[in-house]
Amino acid sequence: MKKLMIAAAAAVVGVSVASATDFVYDFDASVKTTTGAEGKDTKEKFTVNLGKNDTGKWWYDDELFTATADGKFKNASNDTVNIEKALKAGNSKYPWKLNTSVVKTDEDKAALAAALGFNEATGVTTYNVQKLYKGKLVWCETFKYEKPVLGSCYRKSTSLKFKGKVNVEDCCDDTAWEVVLPTLGTEDVTVYFINRFGAQTLDKADDVEGLFSFGDDFDAADGTNFGFALAGQGSWSEKAAKYEEDDVAGITKMSGNIVGFLPAPNCETCCADEAAAIAWECDSLVAEDDLPTAAYGTWSIKVNKKESFQD
């Protein structure tokens, strides 16, 4: 990008221009973005409906079940389930029923459901065919259970403030700006343009406008980096600062809007690894924890005369 020619134009009309370097500006930005929030533990509820399988086999005739010697109960046993008297004999309408005096806990019910092919995502088992009874489709057994779901770290809206310094070797040199922020580090500032305006002659044009950026490009956002674009207006003065006994012309202040992205937020912990905050891409059903987060708000710089042009 070509260098700006403001300094040259100012010299032509006799305006004082800094030949020294090192303007220092106080930088402030307030942005709206997201942060991590601890979700509460919950319980997920499941309903298990049982009937026949596709070949007409009844659920209680599954190889999982073995009748006791007296024929009053059936034990449930395989590699993952071992529940004595899990079923009890019923009547002609319901030959076998879940023995709720034995199968009481959510853990036993979940294990029994899994052994019968229950898919918690779809809510169906291997025995997913209903019986037509008196003109209605009915299930032959239904039971429910709950499973604990640990709370997840998720994103919620928050506000952040950034304070730091902007060091400028020459206000009108588009390669001589840098921003120093304690939380983000030191970054070169790309100056797209700075214009003076506000009057029909340069000696009275004491307003400025500019467009800047620092950090990574927006299309490079990957959840670990950051980048911002800034636009705003401000003031120009022939006595913006002092270099020894001489007045130095330059920008005294600017303010405007800032927009960009920050790294994926997380939930802070003391003695454990931080959990990343989940979010969903627009058309995705899968939560992700490495998505960049948007940040937008306002910014300002103001010349720090005490720190400017110090050896």
mmCIF file of N, CA and C in Angstrom, residues 51-167:
data_model
loop_
_atom_site.group_PDB
_atom_site.id
_atom_site.type_symbol
_atom_site.label_atom_id
_atom_site.label_comp_id
_atom_site.label_asym_id
_atom_site.label_seq_id
_atom_site.Cartn_x
_atom_site.Cartn_y
_atom_site.Cartn_z
ATOM 1 N N GLY A 51 -42.838 -54.059 21.707
ATOM 2 C CA GLY A 51 -43.893 -54.835 21.049
ATOM 3 C C GLY A 51 -43.293 -56.071 20.428
ATOM 4 N N LYS A 52 -43.371 -56.171 19.096
ATOM 5 C CA LYS A 52 -42.777 -57.284 18.359
ATOM 6 C C LYS A 52 -41.658 -56.755 17.471
ATOM 7 N N ASN A 53 -40.786 -57.680 17.017
ATOM 8 C CA ASN A 53 -39.796 -57.259 16.036
ATOM 9 C C ASN A 53 -40.335 -57.477 14.625
ATOM 10 N N ASP A 54 -39.528 -57.265 13.631
ATOM 11 C CA ASP A 54 -39.994 -57.323 12.252
ATOM 12 C C ASP A 54 -40.416 -58.729 11.828
ATOM 13 N N THR A 55 -39.951 -59.741 12.560
ATOM 14 C CA THR A 55 -40.307 -61.118 12.209
ATOM 15 C C THR A 55 -41.493 -61.632 13.024
ATOM 16 N N GLY A 56 -42.050 -60.792 13.911
ATOM 17 C CA GLY A 56 -43.193 -61.181 14.717
ATOM 18 C C GLY A 56 -42.851 -61.749 16.076
ATOM 19 N N LYS A 57 -41.582 -61.668 16.454
ATOM 20 C CA LYS A 57 -41.147 -62.188 17.746
ATOM 21 C C LYS A 57 -41.475 -61.193 18.844
ATOM 22 N N TRP A 58 -42.082 -61.680 19.941
ATOM 23 C CA TRP A 58 -42.437 -60.801 21.042
ATOM 24 C C TRP A 58 -41.205 -60.419 21.849
ATOM 25 N N TRP A 59 -41.256 -59.240 22.420
ATOM 26 C CA TRP A 59 -40.106 -58.710 23.153
ATOM 27 C C TRP A 59 -39.686 -59.610 24.310
ATOM 28 N N TYR A 60 -40.651 -60.224 25.011
ATOM 29 C CA TYR A 60 -40.342 -61.042 26.177
ATOM 30 C C TYR A 60 -39.790 -62.418 25.802
ATOM 31 N N ASP A 61 -39.775 -62.723 24.491
ATOM 32 C CA ASP A 61 -39.168 -63.969 24.020
ATOM 33 C C ASP A 61 -37.731 -63.763 23.539
ATOM 34 N N ASP A 62 -37.193 -62.595 23.765
ATOM 35 C CA ASP A 62 -35.802 -62.317 23.394
ATOM 36 C C ASP A 62 -34.874 -63.277 24.142
ATOM 37 N N GLU A 63 -33.742 -63.638 23.488
ATOM 38 C CA GLU A 63 -32.776 -64.551 24.093
ATOM 39 C C GLU A 63 -32.198 -64.015 25.401
ATOM 40 N N LEU A 64 -32.427 -62.739 25.640
ATOM 41 C CA LEU A 64 -31.972 -62.139 26.897
ATOM 42 C C LEU A 64 -32.637 -62.796 28.101
ATOM 43 N N PHE A 65 -33.858 -63.280 27.927
ATOM 44 C CA PHE A 65 -34.669 -63.740 29.060
ATOM 45 C C PHE A 65 -34.679 -65.269 29.150
ATOM 46 N N THR A 66 -34.590 -65.760 30.399
ATOM 47 C CA THR A 66 -34.678 -67.196 30.692
ATOM 48 C C THR A 66 -35.656 -67.389 31.838
ATOM 49 N N ALA A 67 -36.642 -68.288 31.647
ATOM 50 C CA ALA A 67 -37.666 -68.499 32.673
ATOM 51 C C ALA A 67 -37.081 -69.231 33.876
ATOM 52 N N THR A 68 -37.580 -68.890 35.051
ATOM 53 C CA THR A 68 -37.189 -69.601 36.268
ATOM 54 C C THR A 68 -37.873 -70.963 36.310
ATOM 55 N N ALA A 69 -37.410 -71.800 37.244
ATOM 56 C CA ALA A 69 -37.926 -73.177 37.308
ATOM 57 C C ALA A 69 -39.422 -73.219 37.559
ATOM 58 N N ASP A 70 -39.925 -72.288 38.348
ATOM 59 C CA ASP A 70 -41.363 -72.293 38.639
ATOM 60 C C ASP A 70 -42.185 -71.612 37.563
ATOM 61 N N GLY A 71 -41.532 -71.003 36.554
ATOM 62 C CA GLY A 71 -42.245 -70.384 35.452
ATOM 63 C C GLY A 71 -42.931 -69.075 35.793
ATOM 64 N N LYS A 72 -42.667 -68.550 37.009
ATOM 65 C CA LYS A 72 -43.334 -67.316 37.418
ATOM 66 C C LYS A 72 -42.536 -66.062 37.032
ATOM 67 N N PHE A 73 -41.257 -66.250 36.752
ATOM 68 C CA PHE A 73 -40.400 -65.103 36.451
ATOM 69 C C PHE A 73 -39.476 -65.439 35.276
ATOM 70 N N LYS A 74 -38.863 -64.392 34.753
ATOM 71 C CA LYS A 74 -37.798 -64.547 33.777
ATOM 72 C C LYS A 74 -36.608 -63.705 34.224
ATOM 73 N N ASN A 75 -35.441 -64.329 34.198
ATOM 74 C CA ASN A 75 -34.217 -63.602 34.492
ATOM 75 C C ASN A 75 -33.698 -62.953 33.210
ATOM 76 N N ALA A 76 -33.061 -61.792 33.348
ATOM 77 C CA ALA A 76 -32.424 -61.115 32.217
ATOM 78 C C ALA A 76 -30.925 -61.239 32.376
ATOM 79 N N SER A 77 -30.266 -61.874 31.400
ATOM 80 C CA SER A 77 -28.833 -62.089 31.544
ATOM 81 C C SER A 77 -28.139 -62.148 30.191
ATOM 82 N N ASN A 78 -27.107 -61.336 30.042
ATOM 83 C CA ASN A 78 -26.182 -61.431 28.904
ATOM 84 C C ASN A 78 -24.849 -60.845 29.349
ATOM 85 N N ASP A 79 -24.028 -60.402 28.421
ATOM 86 C CA ASP A 79 -22.702 -59.902 28.783
ATOM 87 C C ASP A 79 -22.752 -58.605 29.582
ATOM 88 N N THR A 80 -23.834 -57.859 29.477
ATOM 89 C CA THR A 80 -23.909 -56.555 30.137
ATOM 90 C C THR A 80 -25.031 -56.442 31.163
ATOM 91 N N VAL A 81 -25.952 -57.392 31.181
ATOM 92 C CA VAL A 81 -27.119 -57.324 32.079
ATOM 93 C C VAL A 81 -27.215 -58.617 32.870
ATOM 94 N N ASN A 82 -27.508 -58.467 34.141
ATOM 95 C CA ASN A 82 -27.757 -59.648 34.984
ATOM 96 C C ASN A 82 -28.766 -59.252 36.053
ATOM 97 N N ILE A 83 -30.046 -59.424 35.732
ATOM 98 C CA ILE A 83 -31.117 -59.030 36.648
ATOM 99 C C ILE A 83 -32.013 -60.236 36.882
ATOM 100 N N GLU A 84 -32.011 -60.747 38.096
ATOM 101 C CA GLU A 84 -32.878 -61.876 38.427
ATOM 102 C C GLU A 84 -34.331 -61.418 38.538
ATOM 103 N N LYS A 85 -35.213 -62.266 38.018
ATOM 104 C CA LYS A 85 -36.655 -62.016 38.081
ATOM 105 C C LYS A 85 -37.011 -60.656 37.481
ATOM 106 N N ALA A 86 -36.364 -60.318 36.360
ATOM 107 C CA ALA A 86 -36.614 -59.027 35.705
ATOM 108 C C ALA A 86 -38.036 -58.927 35.174
ATOM 109 N N LEU A 87 -38.607 -60.082 34.781
ATOM 110 C CA LEU A 87 -39.994 -60.120 34.295
ATOM 111 C C LEU A 87 -40.809 -61.023 35.199
ATOM 112 N N LYS A 88 -42.078 -60.718 35.282
ATOM 113 C CA LYS A 88 -43.004 -61.584 36.019
ATOM 114 C C LYS A 88 -44.150 -61.979 35.101
ATOM 115 N N ALA A 89 -44.636 -63.182 35.332
ATOM 116 C CA ALA A 89 -45.729 -63.690 34.501
ATOM 117 C C ALA A 89 -46.975 -62.832 34.714
ATOM 118 N N GLY A 90 -47.724 -62.642 33.642
ATOM 119 C CA GLY A 90 -48.901 -61.792 33.711
ATOM 120 C C GLY A 90 -50.182 -62.564 33.458
ATOM 121 N N ASN A 91 -50.898 -62.153 32.432
ATOM 122 C CA ASN A 91 -52.174 -62.779 32.104
ATOM 123 C C ASN A 91 -52.250 -62.995 30.594
ATOM 124 N N SER A 92 -53.410 -63.386 30.129
ATOM 125 C CA SER A 92 -53.551 -63.674 28.699
ATOM 126 C C SER A 92 -53.364 -62.412 27.855
ATOM 127 N N LYS A 93 -53.673 -61.283 28.407
ATOM 128 C CA LYS A 93 -53.544 -60.036 27.667
ATOM 129 C C LYS A 93 -52.081 -59.584 27.615
ATOM 130 N N TYR A 94 -51.412 -59.658 28.745
ATOM 131 C CA TYR A 94 -49.993 -59.309 28.839
ATOM 132 C C TYR A 94 -49.268 -60.487 29.494
ATOM 133 N N PRO A 95 -48.783 -61.446 28.690
ATOM 134 C CA PRO A 95 -48.173 -62.654 29.268
ATOM 135 C C PRO A 95 -47.005 -62.374 30.203
ATOM 136 N N TRP A 96 -46.226 -61.364 29.885
ATOM 137 C CA TRP A 96 -45.088 -61.013 30.723
ATOM 138 C C TRP A 96 -45.013 -59.499 30.880
ATOM 139 N N LYS A 97 -44.719 -59.118 32.116
ATOM 140 C CA LYS A 97 -44.600 -57.704 32.433
ATOM 141 C C LYS A 97 -43.267 -57.442 33.119
ATOM 142 N N LEU A 98 -42.825 -56.201 33.035
ATOM 143 C CA LEU A 98 -41.613 -55.796 33.751
ATOM 144 C C LEU A 98 -41.876 -55.895 35.245
ATOM 145 N N ASN A 99 -40.988 -56.541 35.967
ATOM 146 C CA ASN A 99 -41.131 -56.701 37.408
ATOM 147 C C ASN A 99 -40.578 -55.449 38.095
ATOM 148 N N THR A 100 -41.444 -54.481 38.299
ATOM 149 C CA THR A 100 -41.004 -53.181 38.820
ATOM 150 C C THR A 100 -40.554 -53.235 40.275
ATOM 151 N N SER A 101 -40.846 -54.329 40.965
ATOM 152 C CA SER A 101 -40.341 -54.466 42.338
ATOM 153 C C SER A 101 -38.868 -54.843 42.341
ATOM 154 N N VAL A 102 -38.372 -55.286 41.173
ATOM 155 C CA VAL A 102 -36.965 -55.644 41.039
ATOM 156 C C VAL A 102 -36.228 -54.623 40.174
ATOM 157 N N VAL A 103 -36.810 -54.334 39.016
ATOM 158 C CA VAL A 103 -36.188 -53.374 38.093
ATOM 159 C C VAL A 103 -36.650 -51.978 38.499
ATOM 160 N N LYS A 104 -35.911 -51.393 39.449
ATOM 161 C CA LYS A 104 -36.333 -50.122 40.027
ATOM 162 C C LYS A 104 -35.469 -48.945 39.574
ATOM 163 N N THR A 105 -34.194 -49.190 39.491
ATOM 164 C CA THR A 105 -33.278 -48.065 39.282
ATOM 165 C C THR A 105 -33.206 -47.669 37.813
ATOM 166 N N ASP A 106 -32.838 -46.419 37.599
ATOM 167 C CA ASP A 106 -32.633 -45.949 36.228
ATOM 168 C C ASP A 106 -31.514 -46.736 35.550
ATOM 169 N N GLU A 107 -30.499 -47.112 36.327
ATOM 170 C CA GLU A 107 -29.378 -47.852 35.751
ATOM 171 C C GLU A 107 -29.827 -49.202 35.214
ATOM 172 N N ASP A 108 -30.654 -49.935 35.996
ATOM 173 C CA ASP A 108 -31.147 -51.234 35.537
ATOM 174 C C ASP A 108 -32.060 -51.085 34.325
ATOM 175 N N LYS A 109 -32.902 -50.085 34.347
ATOM 176 C CA LYS A 109 -33.816 -49.874 33.230
ATOM 177 C C LYS A 109 -33.051 -49.511 31.961
ATOM 178 N N ALA A 110 -32.027 -48.666 32.109
ATOM 179 C CA ALA A 110 -31.231 -48.286 30.943
ATOM 180 C C ALA A 110 -30.481 -49.488 30.375
ATOM 181 N N ALA A 111 -29.930 -50.334 31.267
ATOM 182 C CA ALA A 111 -29.212 -51.521 30.811
ATOM 183 C C ALA A 111 -30.159 -52.493 30.113
ATOM 184 N N LEU A 112 -31.354 -52.678 30.657
ATOM 185 C CA LEU A 112 -32.344 -53.567 30.046
ATOM 186 C C LEU A 112 -32.776 -53.040 28.686
ATOM 187 N N ALA A 113 -32.995 -51.737 28.613
ATOM 188 C CA ALA A 113 -33.391 -51.127 27.344
ATOM 189 C C ALA A 113 -32.308 -51.320 26.287
ATOM 190 N N ALA A 114 -31.049 -51.100 26.679
ATOM 191 C CA ALA A 114 -29.942 -51.260 25.727
ATOM 192 C C ALA A 114 -29.852 -52.692 25.230
ATOM 193 N N ALA A 115 -30.081 -53.661 26.141
ATOM 194 C CA ALA A 115 -30.026 -55.069 25.747
ATOM 195 C C ALA A 115 -31.130 -55.424 24.751
ATOM 196 N N LEU A 116 -32.204 -54.665 24.753
ATOM 197 C CA LEU A 116 -33.307 -54.884 23.811
ATOM 198 C C LEU A 116 -33.191 -53.988 22.581
ATOM 199 N N GLY A 117 -31.995 -53.418 22.388
ATOM 200 C CA GLY A 117 -31.720 -52.652 21.174
ATOM 201 C C GLY A 117 -32.217 -51.225 21.197
ATOM 202 N N PHE A 118 -32.464 -50.676 22.384
ATOM 203 C CA PHE A 118 -32.992 -49.319 22.450
ATOM 204 C C PHE A 118 -31.944 -48.310 22.016
ATOM 205 N N ASN A 119 -32.333 -47.446 21.099
ATOM 206 C CA ASN A 119 -31.475 -46.371 20.611
ATOM 207 C C ASN A 119 -31.943 -45.075 21.248
ATOM 208 N N GLU A 120 -31.130 -44.509 22.118
ATOM 209 C CA GLU A 120 -31.550 -43.308 22.838
ATOM 210 C C GLU A 120 -31.732 -42.113 21.915
ATOM 211 N N ALA A 121 -31.063 -42.101 20.784
ATOM 212 C CA ALA A 121 -31.190 -40.975 19.852
ATOM 213 C C ALA A 121 -32.507 -41.025 19.094
ATOM 214 N N THR A 122 -32.927 -42.230 18.697
ATOM 215 C CA THR A 122 -34.155 -42.365 17.896
ATOM 216 C C THR A 122 -35.370 -42.762 18.728
ATOM 217 N N GLY A 123 -35.130 -43.352 19.924
ATOM 218 C CA GLY A 123 -36.239 -43.747 20.789
ATOM 219 C C GLY A 123 -36.900 -45.046 20.392
ATOM 220 N N VAL A 124 -36.221 -45.892 19.610
ATOM 221 C CA VAL A 124 -36.821 -47.164 19.179
ATOM 222 C C VAL A 124 -35.947 -48.332 19.623
ATOM 223 N N THR A 125 -36.579 -49.511 19.746
ATOM 224 C CA THR A 125 -35.887 -50.742 20.102
ATOM 225 C C THR A 125 -35.956 -51.716 18.933
ATOM 226 N N THR A 126 -35.397 -52.896 19.167
ATOM 227 C CA THR A 126 -35.522 -53.974 18.176
ATOM 228 C C THR A 126 -36.981 -54.393 18.037
ATOM 229 N N TYR A 127 -37.737 -54.234 19.112
ATOM 230 C CA TYR A 127 -39.145 -54.642 19.136
ATOM 231 C C TYR A 127 -40.033 -53.412 18.975
ATOM 232 N N ASN A 128 -40.019 -52.889 17.765
ATOM 233 C CA ASN A 128 -40.643 -51.595 17.506
ATOM 234 C C ASN A 128 -41.928 -51.710 16.681
ATOM 235 N N VAL A 129 -42.548 -52.888 16.686
ATOM 236 C CA VAL A 129 -43.805 -53.088 15.951
ATOM 237 C C VAL A 129 -44.941 -53.200 16.957
ATOM 238 N N GLN A 130 -45.943 -52.344 16.818
ATOM 239 C CA GLN A 130 -47.077 -52.360 17.736
ATOM 240 C C GLN A 130 -48.074 -53.456 17.361
ATOM 241 N N LYS A 131 -48.904 -53.820 18.334
ATOM 242 C CA LYS A 131 -49.946 -54.824 18.137
ATOM 243 C C LYS A 131 -51.280 -54.125 17.879
ATOM 244 N N LEU A 132 -51.992 -54.611 16.862
ATOM 245 C CA LEU A 132 -53.341 -54.101 16.610
ATOM 246 C C LEU A 132 -54.298 -54.804 17.565
ATOM 247 N N TYR A 133 -54.854 -54.036 18.499
ATOM 248 C CA TYR A 133 -55.715 -54.597 19.534
ATOM 249 C C TYR A 133 -56.995 -53.779 19.615
ATOM 250 N N LYS A 134 -58.115 -54.430 19.319
ATOM 251 C CA LYS A 134 -59.423 -53.775 19.346
ATOM 252 C C LYS A 134 -59.429 -52.496 18.502
ATOM 253 N N GLY A 135 -58.842 -52.630 17.343
ATOM 254 C CA GLY A 135 -58.872 -51.512 16.396
ATOM 255 C C GLY A 135 -57.845 -50.432 16.650
ATOM 256 N N LYS A 136 -56.959 -50.657 17.625
ATOM 257 C CA LYS A 136 -55.943 -49.647 17.926
ATOM 258 C C LYS A 136 -54.572 -50.307 17.992
ATOM 259 N N LEU A 137 -53.551 -49.552 17.607
ATOM 260 C CA LEU A 137 -52.180 -50.012 17.748
ATOM 261 C C LEU A 137 -51.705 -49.719 19.167
ATOM 262 N N VAL A 138 -51.232 -50.747 19.855
ATOM 263 C CA VAL A 138 -50.818 -50.583 21.244
ATOM 264 C C VAL A 138 -49.424 -51.167 21.434
ATOM 265 N N TRP A 139 -48.730 -50.663 22.479
ATOM 266 C CA TRP A 139 -47.475 -51.266 22.919
ATOM 267 C C TRP A 139 -47.786 -52.300 23.987
ATOM 268 N N CYS A 140 -46.930 -53.307 24.098
ATOM 269 C CA CYS A 140 -47.154 -54.377 25.060
ATOM 270 C C CYS A 140 -46.427 -54.147 26.379
ATOM 271 N N GLU A 141 -45.504 -53.244 26.376
ATOM 272 C CA GLU A 141 -44.835 -52.831 27.610
ATOM 273 C C GLU A 141 -44.205 -51.464 27.376
ATOM 274 N N THR A 142 -44.254 -50.627 28.396
ATOM 275 C CA THR A 142 -43.631 -49.299 28.351
ATOM 276 C C THR A 142 -42.999 -49.014 29.698
ATOM 277 N N PHE A 143 -41.779 -48.553 29.669
ATOM 278 C CA PHE A 143 -41.147 -48.089 30.910
ATOM 279 C C PHE A 143 -40.247 -46.898 30.598
ATOM 280 N N LYS A 144 -39.908 -46.159 31.636
ATOM 281 C CA LYS A 144 -39.140 -44.928 31.469
ATOM 282 C C LYS A 144 -37.923 -44.933 32.390
ATOM 283 N N TYR A 145 -36.919 -44.171 32.006
ATOM 284 C CA TYR A 145 -35.759 -43.980 32.866
ATOM 285 C C TYR A 145 -35.122 -42.633 32.559
ATOM 286 N N GLU A 146 -34.273 -42.194 33.460
ATOM 287 C CA GLU A 146 -33.565 -40.927 33.308
ATOM 288 C C GLU A 146 -32.066 -41.167 33.397
ATOM 289 N N LYS A 147 -31.313 -40.302 32.704
ATOM 290 C CA LYS A 147 -29.855 -40.352 32.798
ATOM 291 C C LYS A 147 -29.344 -38.958 33.112
ATOM 292 N N PRO A 148 -28.370 -38.850 34.015
ATOM 293 C CA PRO A 148 -27.825 -37.523 34.309
ATOM 294 C C PRO A 148 -27.031 -36.985 33.131
ATOM 295 N N VAL A 149 -27.157 -35.700 32.895
ATOM 296 C CA VAL A 149 -26.395 -35.021 31.845
ATOM 297 C C VAL A 149 -25.598 -33.904 32.511
ATOM 298 N N LEU A 150 -24.294 -34.036 32.480
ATOM 299 C CA LEU A 150 -23.451 -33.021 33.104
ATOM 300 C C LEU A 150 -23.571 -31.699 32.354
ATOM 301 N N GLY A 151 -23.552 -30.614 33.078
ATOM 302 C CA GLY A 151 -23.644 -29.297 32.464
ATOM 303 C C GLY A 151 -22.466 -29.029 31.538
ATOM 304 N N SER A 152 -22.722 -28.348 30.468
ATOM 305 C CA SER A 152 -21.681 -28.002 29.493
ATOM 306 C C SER A 152 -21.317 -26.532 29.611
ATOM 307 N N CYS A 153 -20.099 -26.219 29.238
ATOM 308 C CA CYS A 153 -19.680 -24.825 29.138
ATOM 309 C C CYS A 153 -20.246 -24.275 27.832
ATOM 310 N N TYR A 154 -21.042 -23.236 27.918
ATOM 311 C CA TYR A 154 -21.666 -22.675 26.731
ATOM 312 C C TYR A 154 -21.392 -21.172 26.667
ATOM 313 N N ARG A 155 -21.705 -20.585 25.534
ATOM 314 C CA ARG A 155 -21.436 -19.152 25.346
ATOM 315 C C ARG A 155 -22.631 -18.294 25.746
ATOM 316 N N LYS A 156 -22.313 -17.169 26.346
ATOM 317 C CA LYS A 156 -23.333 -16.161 26.596
ATOM 318 C C LYS A 156 -22.728 -14.795 26.306
ATOM 319 N N SER A 157 -23.580 -13.830 26.095
ATOM 320 C CA SER A 157 -23.134 -12.487 25.739
ATOM 321 C C SER A 157 -22.451 -11.813 26.920
ATOM 322 N N THR A 158 -21.425 -11.016 26.623
ATOM 323 C CA THR A 158 -20.728 -10.264 27.661
ATOM 324 C C THR A 158 -20.115 -9.019 27.035
ATOM 325 N N SER A 159 -19.528 -8.185 27.862
ATOM 326 C CA SER A 159 -18.828 -6.985 27.400
ATOM 327 C C SER A 159 -17.385 -7.031 27.899
ATOM 328 N N LEU A 160 -16.475 -6.594 27.058
ATOM 329 C CA LEU A 160 -15.058 -6.545 27.411
ATOM 330 C C LEU A 160 -14.504 -5.155 27.151
ATOM 331 N N LYS A 161 -13.487 -4.799 27.917
ATOM 332 C CA LYS A 161 -12.788 -3.535 27.696
ATOM 333 C C LYS A 161 -11.313 -3.827 27.444
ATOM 334 N N PHE A 162 -10.762 -3.148 26.479
ATOM 335 C CA PHE A 162 -9.333 -3.237 26.189
ATOM 336 C C PHE A 162 -8.706 -1.872 26.399
ATOM 337 N N LYS A 163 -7.622 -1.841 27.147
ATOM 338 C CA LYS A 163 -6.875 -0.610 27.356
ATOM 339 C C LYS A 163 -5.424 -0.864 26.996
ATOM 340 N N GLY A 164 -4.807 0.088 26.350
ATOM 341 C CA GLY A 164 -3.421 -0.078 25.977
ATOM 342 C C GLY A 164 -2.852 1.203 25.401
ATOM 343 N N LYS A 165 -1.865 1.030 24.545
ATOM 344 C CA LYS A 165 -1.195 2.170 23.927
ATOM 345 C C LYS A 165 -1.126 1.973 22.423
ATOM 346 N N VAL A 166 -1.124 3.085 21.707
ATOM 347 C CA VAL A 166 -0.823 3.091 20.289
ATOM 348 C C VAL A 166 0.428 3.934 20.097
ATOM 349 N N ASN A 167 1.465 3.327 19.562
ATOM 350 C CA ASN A 167 2.717 4.021 19.298
ATOM 351 C C ASN A 167 2.805 4.356 17.813
#
